[in-house]
Amino acid sequence: LGTVLSLQADPTLDSLWEGLLQVTCLDRLGPPAPRGERDALAWYARNLEIFLDHVASAVEKTRCRILLNPKYTALLSPRSIALAERLHAFLGSLDEESKRSGAFQQIQHLLLDMGLHSEETQYLMAQPSIGASYRRRRTEVQNELPSH
């Protein structure tokens, strides 16, 4: 199902989730923590925080596919959040005639690549039947758009 990042190894946790989750313990990665359990726990927690900050930063810089997906808002910078809000407002202001223009089809391709989510995609395409996983919905919608 996914990966759990644990500060320290815990055989009970490992056996509980065996086969369902990959448990990765920070105390087994990299150099050992300073002596003393309390210091070690704080050291591992700080390293986890640094690692997660790095992951969030990498996602923010290298992929725009999350900009319009509300599930990832917490990973966005304040500037990206402001941009996403303005793009959502823009989409909400469009009338049906505008959405049928050829130029909008190109904009819609871009918005789908930026993480435009299912309800908005259904609204924009006027197709409430688009279903299944987000990737499949996105593919279905993109395949229905006229190519230029």
PDB file of N, CA and C in Angstrom, residues 28-124:
ATOM      1  N   ARG A  28      18.036   3.069  10.953  1.00  0.00           N
ATOM      2  CA  ARG A  28      18.791   2.075  10.175  1.00  0.00           C
ATOM      3  C   ARG A  28      19.436   2.701   8.936  1.00  0.00           C
ATOM      4  N   LEU A  29      19.130   3.956   8.678  1.00  0.00           N
ATOM      5  CA  LEU A  29      19.668   4.661   7.525  1.00  0.00           C
ATOM      6  C   LEU A  29      20.725   5.657   7.978  1.00  0.00           C
ATOM      7  N   GLY A  30      21.790   5.758   7.257  1.00  0.00           N
ATOM      8  CA  GLY A  30      22.781   6.786   7.524  1.00  0.00           C
ATOM      9  C   GLY A  30      23.554   6.577   8.804  1.00  0.00           C
ATOM     10  N   PRO A  31      24.208   7.646   9.260  1.00  0.00           N
ATOM     11  CA  PRO A  31      25.057   7.539  10.456  1.00  0.00           C
ATOM     12  C   PRO A  31      24.226   7.388  11.726  1.00  0.00           C
ATOM     13  N   PRO A  32      24.836   6.818  12.759  1.00  0.00           N
ATOM     14  CA  PRO A  32      24.105   6.654  14.021  1.00  0.00           C
ATOM     15  C   PRO A  32      23.872   8.011  14.699  1.00  0.00           C
ATOM     16  N   ALA A  33      22.838   8.046  15.508  1.00  0.00           N
ATOM     17  CA  ALA A  33      22.495   9.262  16.254  1.00  0.00           C
ATOM     18  C   ALA A  33      23.436   9.435  17.429  1.00  0.00           C
ATOM     19  N   PRO A  34      23.458  10.627  17.992  1.00  0.00           N
ATOM     20  CA  PRO A  34      24.263  10.842  19.206  1.00  0.00           C
ATOM     21  C   PRO A  34      23.810   9.919  20.328  1.00  0.00           C
ATOM     22  N   ARG A  35      24.670   9.744  21.300  1.00  0.00           N
ATOM     23  CA  ARG A  35      24.355   8.853  22.425  1.00  0.00           C
ATOM     24  C   ARG A  35      23.184   9.383  23.247  1.00  0.00           C
ATOM     25  N   GLY A  36      22.459   8.459  23.854  1.00  0.00           N
ATOM     26  CA  GLY A  36      21.328   8.819  24.711  1.00  0.00           C
ATOM     27  C   GLY A  36      20.025   8.746  23.927  1.00  0.00           C
ATOM     28  N   GLU A  37      19.071   7.967  24.417  1.00  0.00           N
ATOM     29  CA  GLU A  37      17.824   7.728  23.668  1.00  0.00           C
ATOM     30  C   GLU A  37      17.058   9.009  23.382  1.00  0.00           C
ATOM     31  N   ARG A  38      17.010   9.909  24.346  1.00  0.00           N
ATOM     32  CA  ARG A  38      16.266  11.152  24.123  1.00  0.00           C
ATOM     33  C   ARG A  38      16.908  11.976  23.015  1.00  0.00           C
ATOM     34  N   ASP A  39      18.228  12.099  23.039  1.00  0.00           N
ATOM     35  CA  ASP A  39      18.929  12.825  21.992  1.00  0.00           C
ATOM     36  C   ASP A  39      18.769  12.124  20.652  1.00  0.00           C
ATOM     37  N   ALA A  40      18.806  10.812  20.655  1.00  0.00           N
ATOM     38  CA  ALA A  40      18.674  10.054  19.408  1.00  0.00           C
ATOM     39  C   ALA A  40      17.311  10.284  18.778  1.00  0.00           C
ATOM     40  N   LEU A  41      16.274  10.232  19.571  1.00  0.00           N
ATOM     41  CA  LEU A  41      14.923  10.434  19.048  1.00  0.00           C
ATOM     42  C   LEU A  41      14.785  11.833  18.428  1.00  0.00           C
ATOM     43  N   ALA A  42      15.289  12.841  19.112  1.00  0.00           N
ATOM     44  CA  ALA A  42      15.240  14.205  18.580  1.00  0.00           C
ATOM     45  C   ALA A  42      16.065  14.314  17.306  1.00  0.00           C
ATOM     46  N   TRP A  43      17.204  13.650  17.278  1.00  0.00           N
ATOM     47  CA  TRP A  43      18.072  13.684  16.099  1.00  0.00           C
ATOM     48  C   TRP A  43      17.368  13.053  14.901  1.00  0.00           C
ATOM     49  N   TYR A  44      16.743  11.890  15.098  1.00  0.00           N
ATOM     50  CA  TYR A  44      16.019  11.228  14.013  1.00  0.00           C
ATOM     51  C   TYR A  44      14.806  12.056  13.571  1.00  0.00           C
ATOM     52  N   ALA A  45      14.106  12.660  14.517  1.00  0.00           N
ATOM     53  CA  ALA A  45      12.951  13.496  14.178  1.00  0.00           C
ATOM     54  C   ALA A  45      13.391  14.690  13.335  1.00  0.00           C
ATOM     55  N   ARG A  46      14.492  15.312  13.694  1.00  0.00           N
ATOM     56  CA  ARG A  46      14.998  16.449  12.914  1.00  0.00           C
ATOM     57  C   ARG A  46      15.412  15.999  11.516  1.00  0.00           C
ATOM     58  N   ASN A  47      16.055  14.860  11.397  1.00  0.00           N
ATOM     59  CA  ASN A  47      16.444  14.349  10.078  1.00  0.00           C
ATOM     60  C   ASN A  47      15.221  14.028   9.222  1.00  0.00           C
ATOM     61  N   LEU A  48      14.168  13.504   9.841  1.00  0.00           N
ATOM     62  CA  LEU A  48      12.937  13.236   9.106  1.00  0.00           C
ATOM     63  C   LEU A  48      12.332  14.551   8.615  1.00  0.00           C
ATOM     64  N   GLU A  49      12.321  15.555   9.460  1.00  0.00           N
ATOM     65  CA  GLU A  49      11.792  16.858   9.079  1.00  0.00           C
ATOM     66  C   GLU A  49      12.577  17.438   7.898  1.00  0.00           C
ATOM     67  N   ILE A  50      13.891  17.350   7.940  1.00  0.00           N
ATOM     68  CA  ILE A  50      14.733  17.836   6.847  1.00  0.00           C
ATOM     69  C   ILE A  50      14.450  17.058   5.567  1.00  0.00           C
ATOM     70  N   PHE A  51      14.335  15.747   5.693  1.00  0.00           N
ATOM     71  CA  PHE A  51      14.051  14.906   4.527  1.00  0.00           C
ATOM     72  C   PHE A  51      12.704  15.269   3.902  1.00  0.00           C
ATOM     73  N   LEU A  52      11.669  15.416   4.713  1.00  0.00           N
ATOM     74  CA  LEU A  52      10.342  15.749   4.187  1.00  0.00           C
ATOM     75  C   LEU A  52      10.315  17.146   3.579  1.00  0.00           C
ATOM     76  N   ASP A  53      11.052  18.086   4.162  1.00  0.00           N
ATOM     77  CA  ASP A  53      11.176  19.408   3.555  1.00  0.00           C
ATOM     78  C   ASP A  53      11.828  19.318   2.183  1.00  0.00           C
ATOM     79  N   HIS A  54      12.845  18.472   2.090  1.00  0.00           N
ATOM     80  CA  HIS A  54      13.524  18.274   0.808  1.00  0.00           C
ATOM     81  C   HIS A  54      12.577  17.668  -0.224  1.00  0.00           C
ATOM     82  N   VAL A  55      11.806  16.670   0.175  1.00  0.00           N
ATOM     83  CA  VAL A  55      10.843  16.050  -0.739  1.00  0.00           C
ATOM     84  C   VAL A  55       9.817  17.079  -1.207  1.00  0.00           C
ATOM     85  N   ALA A  56       9.270  17.846  -0.284  1.00  0.00           N
ATOM     86  CA  ALA A  56       8.280  18.863  -0.652  1.00  0.00           C
ATOM     87  C   ALA A  56       8.881  19.896  -1.590  1.00  0.00           C
ATOM     88  N   SER A  57      10.091  20.295  -1.330  1.00  0.00           N
ATOM     89  CA  SER A  57      10.760  21.270  -2.187  1.00  0.00           C
ATOM     90  C   SER A  57      10.997  20.706  -3.584  1.00  0.00           C
ATOM     91  N   ALA A  58      11.416  19.454  -3.654  1.00  0.00           N
ATOM     92  CA  ALA A  58      11.654  18.824  -4.962  1.00  0.00           C
ATOM     93  C   ALA A  58      10.362  18.704  -5.757  1.00  0.00           C
ATOM     94  N   VAL A  59       9.287  18.344  -5.079  1.00  0.00           N
ATOM     95  CA  VAL A  59       7.990  18.239  -5.757  1.00  0.00           C
ATOM     96  C   VAL A  59       7.573  19.601  -6.274  1.00  0.00           C
ATOM     97  N   GLU A  60       7.723  20.607  -5.453  1.00  0.00           N
ATOM     98  CA  GLU A  60       7.323  21.966  -5.823  1.00  0.00           C
ATOM     99  C   GLU A  60       8.112  22.464  -7.032  1.00  0.00           C
ATOM    100  N   LYS A  61       9.400  22.183  -7.075  1.00  0.00           N
ATOM    101  CA  LYS A  61      10.254  22.728  -8.127  1.00  0.00           C
ATOM    102  C   LYS A  61      10.180  21.950  -9.431  1.00  0.00           C
ATOM    103  N   THR A  62      10.063  20.656  -9.345  1.00  0.00           N
ATOM    104  CA  THR A  62      10.224  19.854 -10.556  1.00  0.00           C
ATOM    105  C   THR A  62       8.929  19.450 -11.232  1.00  0.00           C
ATOM    106  N   ARG A  63       7.825  19.462 -10.519  1.00  0.00           N
ATOM    107  CA  ARG A  63       6.573  19.022 -11.133  1.00  0.00           C
ATOM    108  C   ARG A  63       5.461  19.987 -10.812  1.00  0.00           C
ATOM    109  N   CYS A  64       4.761  20.346 -11.848  1.00  0.00           N
ATOM    110  CA  CYS A  64       3.647  21.262 -11.679  1.00  0.00           C
ATOM    111  C   CYS A  64       2.339  20.483 -11.615  1.00  0.00           C
ATOM    112  N   ARG A  65       2.418  19.161 -11.655  1.00  0.00           N
ATOM    113  CA  ARG A  65       1.205  18.343 -11.729  1.00  0.00           C
ATOM    114  C   ARG A  65       0.355  18.407 -10.475  1.00  0.00           C
ATOM    115  N   ILE A  66       0.849  19.021  -9.438  1.00  0.00           N
ATOM    116  CA  ILE A  66       0.079  19.071  -8.191  1.00  0.00           C
ATOM    117  C   ILE A  66      -0.565  20.423  -7.948  1.00  0.00           C
ATOM    118  N   LEU A  67      -0.249  21.406  -8.768  1.00  0.00           N
ATOM    119  CA  LEU A  67      -0.690  22.772  -8.507  1.00  0.00           C
ATOM    120  C   LEU A  67      -2.194  22.888  -8.311  1.00  0.00           C
ATOM    121  N   LEU A  68      -2.984  22.241  -9.147  1.00  0.00           N
ATOM    122  CA  LEU A  68      -4.439  22.384  -9.086  1.00  0.00           C
ATOM    123  C   LEU A  68      -5.130  21.229  -8.382  1.00  0.00           C
ATOM    124  N   ASN A  69      -4.378  20.331  -7.797  1.00  0.00           N
ATOM    125  CA  ASN A  69      -4.959  19.209  -7.070  1.00  0.00           C
ATOM    126  C   ASN A  69      -5.011  19.568  -5.583  1.00  0.00           C
ATOM    127  N   PRO A  70      -6.201  19.777  -5.029  1.00  0.00           N
ATOM    128  CA  PRO A  70      -6.309  20.234  -3.642  1.00  0.00           C
ATOM    129  C   PRO A  70      -5.689  19.286  -2.616  1.00  0.00           C
ATOM    130  N   LYS A  71      -5.487  18.045  -2.993  1.00  0.00           N
ATOM    131  CA  LYS A  71      -4.884  17.077  -2.082  1.00  0.00           C
ATOM    132  C   LYS A  71      -3.450  17.477  -1.708  1.00  0.00           C
ATOM    133  N   TYR A  72      -2.792  18.252  -2.567  1.00  0.00           N
ATOM    134  CA  TYR A  72      -1.390  18.595  -2.361  1.00  0.00           C
ATOM    135  C   TYR A  72      -1.168  20.058  -1.995  1.00  0.00           C
ATOM    136  N   THR A  73      -2.197  20.765  -1.628  1.00  0.00           N
ATOM    137  CA  THR A  73      -2.064  22.185  -1.294  1.00  0.00           C
ATOM    138  C   THR A  73      -1.026  22.413  -0.207  1.00  0.00           C
ATOM    139  N   ALA A  74      -0.941  21.520   0.755  1.00  0.00           N
ATOM    140  CA  ALA A  74       0.011  21.689   1.863  1.00  0.00           C
ATOM    141  C   ALA A  74       1.455  21.683   1.384  1.00  0.00           C
ATOM    142  N   LEU A  75       1.719  21.132   0.210  1.00  0.00           N
ATOM    143  CA  LEU A  75       3.081  21.099  -0.312  1.00  0.00           C
ATOM    144  C   LEU A  75       3.446  22.347  -1.114  1.00  0.00           C
ATOM    145  N   LEU A  76       2.480  23.207  -1.371  1.00  0.00           N
ATOM    146  CA  LEU A  76       2.722  24.362  -2.225  1.00  0.00           C
ATOM    147  C   LEU A  76       3.248  25.555  -1.440  1.00  0.00           C
ATOM    148  N   SER A  77       4.027  26.369  -2.128  1.00  0.00           N
ATOM    149  CA  SER A  77       4.492  27.624  -1.539  1.00  0.00           C
ATOM    150  C   SER A  77       3.336  28.624  -1.532  1.00  0.00           C
ATOM    151  N   PRO A  78       3.435  29.681  -0.753  1.00  0.00           N
ATOM    152  CA  PRO A  78       2.379  30.695  -0.762  1.00  0.00           C
ATOM    153  C   PRO A  78       2.122  31.264  -2.166  1.00  0.00           C
ATOM    154  N   ARG A  79       3.164  31.455  -2.957  1.00  0.00           N
ATOM    155  CA  ARG A  79       2.988  31.956  -4.321  1.00  0.00           C
ATOM    156  C   ARG A  79       2.201  30.974  -5.173  1.00  0.00           C
ATOM    157  N   SER A  80       2.533  29.678  -5.047  1.00  0.00           N
ATOM    158  CA  SER A  80       1.819  28.661  -5.824  1.00  0.00           C
ATOM    159  C   SER A  80       0.370  28.541  -5.384  1.00  0.00           C
ATOM    160  N   ILE A  81       0.132  28.682  -4.096  1.00  0.00           N
ATOM    161  CA  ILE A  81      -1.251  28.652  -3.595  1.00  0.00           C
ATOM    162  C   ILE A  81      -2.041  29.821  -4.181  1.00  0.00           C
ATOM    163  N   ALA A  82      -1.426  31.004  -4.206  1.00  0.00           N
ATOM    164  CA  ALA A  82      -2.096  32.176  -4.777  1.00  0.00           C
ATOM    165  C   ALA A  82      -2.397  31.951  -6.260  1.00  0.00           C
ATOM    166  N   LEU A  83      -1.447  31.373  -6.980  1.00  0.00           N
ATOM    167  CA  LEU A  83      -1.661  31.089  -8.404  1.00  0.00           C
ATOM    168  C   LEU A  83      -2.791  30.082  -8.583  1.00  0.00           C
ATOM    169  N   ALA A  84      -2.783  29.016  -7.794  1.00  0.00           N
ATOM    170  CA  ALA A  84      -3.838  28.000  -7.900  1.00  0.00           C
ATOM    171  C   ALA A  84      -5.210  28.613  -7.624  1.00  0.00           C
ATOM    172  N   GLU A  85      -5.295  29.474  -6.610  1.00  0.00           N
ATOM    173  CA  GLU A  85      -6.574  30.123  -6.303  1.00  0.00           C
ATOM    174  C   GLU A  85      -7.061  30.982  -7.470  1.00  0.00           C
ATOM    175  N   ARG A  86      -6.141  31.695  -8.092  1.00  0.00           N
ATOM    176  CA  ARG A  86      -6.523  32.543  -9.232  1.00  0.00           C
ATOM    177  C   ARG A  86      -6.934  31.712 -10.442  1.00  0.00           C
ATOM    178  N   LEU A  87      -6.247  30.588 -10.652  1.00  0.00           N
ATOM    179  CA  LEU A  87      -6.631  29.712 -11.760  1.00  0.00           C
ATOM    180  C   LEU A  87      -8.013  29.102 -11.518  1.00  0.00           C
ATOM    181  N   HIS A  88      -8.296  28.700 -10.288  1.00  0.00           N
ATOM    182  CA  HIS A  88      -9.622  28.166  -9.963  1.00  0.00           C
ATOM    183  C   HIS A  88     -10.697  29.240 -10.171  1.00  0.00           C
ATOM    184  N   ALA A  89     -10.394  30.481  -9.781  1.00  0.00           N
ATOM    185  CA  ALA A  89     -11.351  31.574  -9.981  1.00  0.00           C
ATOM    186  C   ALA A  89     -11.572  31.812 -11.481  1.00  0.00           C
ATOM    187  N   PHE A  90     -10.490  31.764 -12.256  1.00  0.00           N
ATOM    188  CA  PHE A  90     -10.601  31.917 -13.697  1.00  0.00           C
ATOM    189  C   PHE A  90     -11.507  30.834 -14.286  1.00  0.00           C
ATOM    190  N   LEU A  91     -11.286  29.591 -13.880  1.00  0.00           N
ATOM    191  CA  LEU A  91     -12.092  28.487 -14.396  1.00  0.00           C
ATOM    192  C   LEU A  91     -13.562  28.667 -14.025  1.00  0.00           C
ATOM    193  N   GLY A  92     -13.792  29.130 -12.808  1.00  0.00           N
ATOM    194  CA  GLY A  92     -15.167  29.338 -12.368  1.00  0.00           C
ATOM    195  C   GLY A  92     -15.878  30.463 -13.110  1.00  0.00           C
ATOM    196  N   SER A  93     -15.113  31.361 -13.704  1.00  0.00           N
ATOM    197  CA  SER A  93     -15.719  32.501 -14.399  1.00  0.00           C
ATOM    198  C   SER A  93     -16.039  32.216 -15.870  1.00  0.00           C
ATOM    199  N   LEU A  94     -15.631  31.069 -16.380  1.00  0.00           N
ATOM    200  CA  LEU A  94     -15.832  30.765 -17.803  1.00  0.00           C
ATOM    201  C   LEU A  94     -17.277  30.379 -18.108  1.00  0.00           C
ATOM    202  N   ASP A  95     -17.778  30.868 -19.214  1.00  0.00           N
ATOM    203  CA  ASP A  95     -19.101  30.452 -19.668  1.00  0.00           C
ATOM    204  C   ASP A  95     -18.946  29.271 -20.639  1.00  0.00           C
ATOM    205  N   GLU A  96     -20.052  28.643 -20.982  1.00  0.00           N
ATOM    206  CA  GLU A  96     -20.029  27.449 -21.839  1.00  0.00           C
ATOM    207  C   GLU A  96     -19.418  27.733 -23.211  1.00  0.00           C
ATOM    208  N   GLU A  97     -19.712  28.867 -23.765  1.00  0.00           N
ATOM    209  CA  GLU A  97     -19.190  29.219 -25.091  1.00  0.00           C
ATOM    210  C   GLU A  97     -17.663  29.301 -25.064  1.00  0.00           C
ATOM    211  N   SER A  98     -17.129  29.891 -24.028  1.00  0.00           N
ATOM    212  CA  SER A  98     -15.669  30.003 -23.893  1.00  0.00           C
ATOM    213  C   SER A  98     -15.022  28.625 -23.783  1.00  0.00           C
ATOM    214  N   LYS A  99     -15.665  27.722 -23.053  1.00  0.00           N
ATOM    215  CA  LYS A  99     -15.101  26.387 -22.862  1.00  0.00           C
ATOM    216  C   LYS A  99     -15.113  25.561 -24.140  1.00  0.00           C
ATOM    217  N   ARG A 100     -15.925  25.956 -25.118  1.00  0.00           N
ATOM    218  CA  ARG A 100     -15.983  25.208 -26.373  1.00  0.00           C
ATOM    219  C   ARG A 100     -14.984  25.731 -27.410  1.00  0.00           C
ATOM    220  N   SER A 101     -14.298  26.815 -27.111  1.00  0.00           N
ATOM    221  CA  SER A 101     -13.360  27.370 -28.088  1.00  0.00           C
ATOM    222  C   SER A 101     -12.129  26.479 -28.218  1.00  0.00           C
ATOM    223  N   GLY A 102     -11.544  26.510 -29.391  1.00  0.00           N
ATOM    224  CA  GLY A 102     -10.331  25.719 -29.637  1.00  0.00           C
ATOM    225  C   GLY A 102      -9.180  26.131 -28.741  1.00  0.00           C
ATOM    226  N   ALA A 103      -9.066  27.420 -28.489  1.00  0.00           N
ATOM    227  CA  ALA A 103      -7.986  27.905 -27.638  1.00  0.00           C
ATOM    228  C   ALA A 103      -8.112  27.349 -26.219  1.00  0.00           C
ATOM    229  N   PHE A 104      -9.349  27.225 -25.740  1.00  0.00           N
ATOM    230  CA  PHE A 104      -9.524  26.699 -24.389  1.00  0.00           C
ATOM    231  C   PHE A 104      -9.093  25.233 -24.306  1.00  0.00           C
ATOM    232  N   GLN A 105      -9.241  24.506 -25.382  1.00  0.00           N
ATOM    233  CA  GLN A 105      -8.827  23.098 -25.368  1.00  0.00           C
ATOM    234  C   GLN A 105      -7.342  22.980 -25.041  1.00  0.00           C
ATOM    235  N   GLN A 106      -6.526  23.877 -25.581  1.00  0.00           N
ATOM    236  CA  GLN A 106      -5.094  23.869 -25.273  1.00  0.00           C
ATOM    237  C   GLN A 106      -4.852  24.229 -23.811  1.00  0.00           C
ATOM    238  N   ILE A 107      -5.599  25.197 -23.323  1.00  0.00           N
ATOM    239  CA  ILE A 107      -5.476  25.585 -21.914  1.00  0.00           C
ATOM    240  C   ILE A 107      -5.902  24.418 -21.022  1.00  0.00           C
ATOM    241  N   GLN A 108      -6.946  23.717 -21.429  1.00  0.00           N
ATOM    242  CA  GLN A 108      -7.430  22.603 -20.622  1.00  0.00           C
ATOM    243  C   GLN A 108      -6.397  21.490 -20.538  1.00  0.00           C
ATOM    244  N   HIS A 109      -5.692  21.209 -21.634  1.00  0.00           N
ATOM    245  CA  HIS A 109      -4.605  20.213 -21.584  1.00  0.00           C
ATOM    246  C   HIS A 109      -3.585  20.600 -20.513  1.00  0.00           C
ATOM    247  N   LEU A 110      -3.205  21.854 -20.509  1.00  0.00           N
ATOM    248  CA  LEU A 110      -2.239  22.336 -19.528  1.00  0.00           C
ATOM    249  C   LEU A 110      -2.786  22.193 -18.109  1.00  0.00           C
ATOM    250  N   LEU A 111      -4.039  22.586 -17.903  1.00  0.00           N
ATOM    251  CA  LEU A 111      -4.641  22.508 -16.569  1.00  0.00           C
ATOM    252  C   LEU A 111      -4.745  21.069 -16.080  1.00  0.00           C
ATOM    253  N   LEU A 112      -5.050  20.143 -16.967  1.00  0.00           N
ATOM    254  CA  LEU A 112      -5.110  18.730 -16.579  1.00  0.00           C
ATOM    255  C   LEU A 112      -3.724  18.242 -16.164  1.00  0.00           C
ATOM    256  N   ASP A 113      -2.704  18.672 -16.885  1.00  0.00           N
ATOM    257  CA  ASP A 113      -1.338  18.302 -16.509  1.00  0.00           C
ATOM    258  C   ASP A 113      -0.917  18.926 -15.182  1.00  0.00           C
ATOM    259  N   MET A 114      -1.567  20.005 -14.802  1.00  0.00           N
ATOM    260  CA  MET A 114      -1.248  20.684 -13.550  1.00  0.00           C
ATOM    261  C   MET A 114      -2.082  20.156 -12.386  1.00  0.00           C
ATOM    262  N   GLY A 115      -2.828  19.075 -12.597  1.00  0.00           N
ATOM    263  CA  GLY A 115      -3.533  18.419 -11.505  1.00  0.00           C
ATOM    264  C   GLY A 115      -4.983  18.795 -11.353  1.00  0.00           C
ATOM    265  N   LEU A 116      -5.573  19.409 -12.365  1.00  0.00           N
ATOM    266  CA  LEU A 116      -6.998  19.734 -12.287  1.00  0.00           C
ATOM    267  C   LEU A 116      -7.758  18.474 -11.911  1.00  0.00           C
ATOM    268  N   HIS A 117      -8.584  18.541 -10.884  1.00  0.00           N
ATOM    269  CA  HIS A 117      -9.176  17.335 -10.313  1.00  0.00           C
ATOM    270  C   HIS A 117     -10.525  16.984 -10.926  1.00  0.00           C
ATOM    271  N   SER A 118     -11.016  15.833 -10.583  1.00  0.00           N
ATOM    272  CA  SER A 118     -12.149  15.207 -11.246  1.00  0.00           C
ATOM    273  C   SER A 118     -13.407  16.064 -11.317  1.00  0.00           C
ATOM    274  N   GLU A 119     -13.832  16.653 -10.198  1.00  0.00           N
ATOM    275  CA  GLU A 119     -15.080  17.413 -10.221  1.00  0.00           C
ATOM    276  C   GLU A 119     -14.982  18.589 -11.177  1.00  0.00           C
ATOM    277  N   GLU A 120     -13.838  19.261 -11.160  1.00  0.00           N
ATOM    278  CA  GLU A 120     -13.658  20.386 -12.064  1.00  0.00           C
ATOM    279  C   GLU A 120     -13.563  19.917 -13.512  1.00  0.00           C
ATOM    280  N   THR A 121     -12.921  18.779 -13.723  1.00  0.00           N
ATOM    281  CA  THR A 121     -12.828  18.221 -15.072  1.00  0.00           C
ATOM    282  C   THR A 121     -14.220  17.869 -15.573  1.00  0.00           C
ATOM    283  N   GLN A 122     -15.030  17.253 -14.725  1.00  0.00           N
ATOM    284  CA  GLN A 122     -16.396  16.913 -15.112  1.00  0.00           C
ATOM    285  C   GLN A 122     -17.179  18.177 -15.452  1.00  0.00           C
ATOM    286  N   TYR A 123     -17.004  19.211 -14.652  1.00  0.00           N
ATOM    287  CA  TYR A 123     -17.705  20.470 -14.895  1.00  0.00           C
ATOM    288  C   TYR A 123     -17.252  21.086 -16.223  1.00  0.00           C
ATOM    289  N   LEU A 124     -15.927  21.136 -16.424  1.00  0.00           N
ATOM    290  CA  LEU A 124     -15.412  21.763 -17.640  1.00  0.00           C
ATOM    291  C   LEU A 124     -15.840  21.013 -18.900  1.00  0.00           C
TER     292      LEU A 124
END
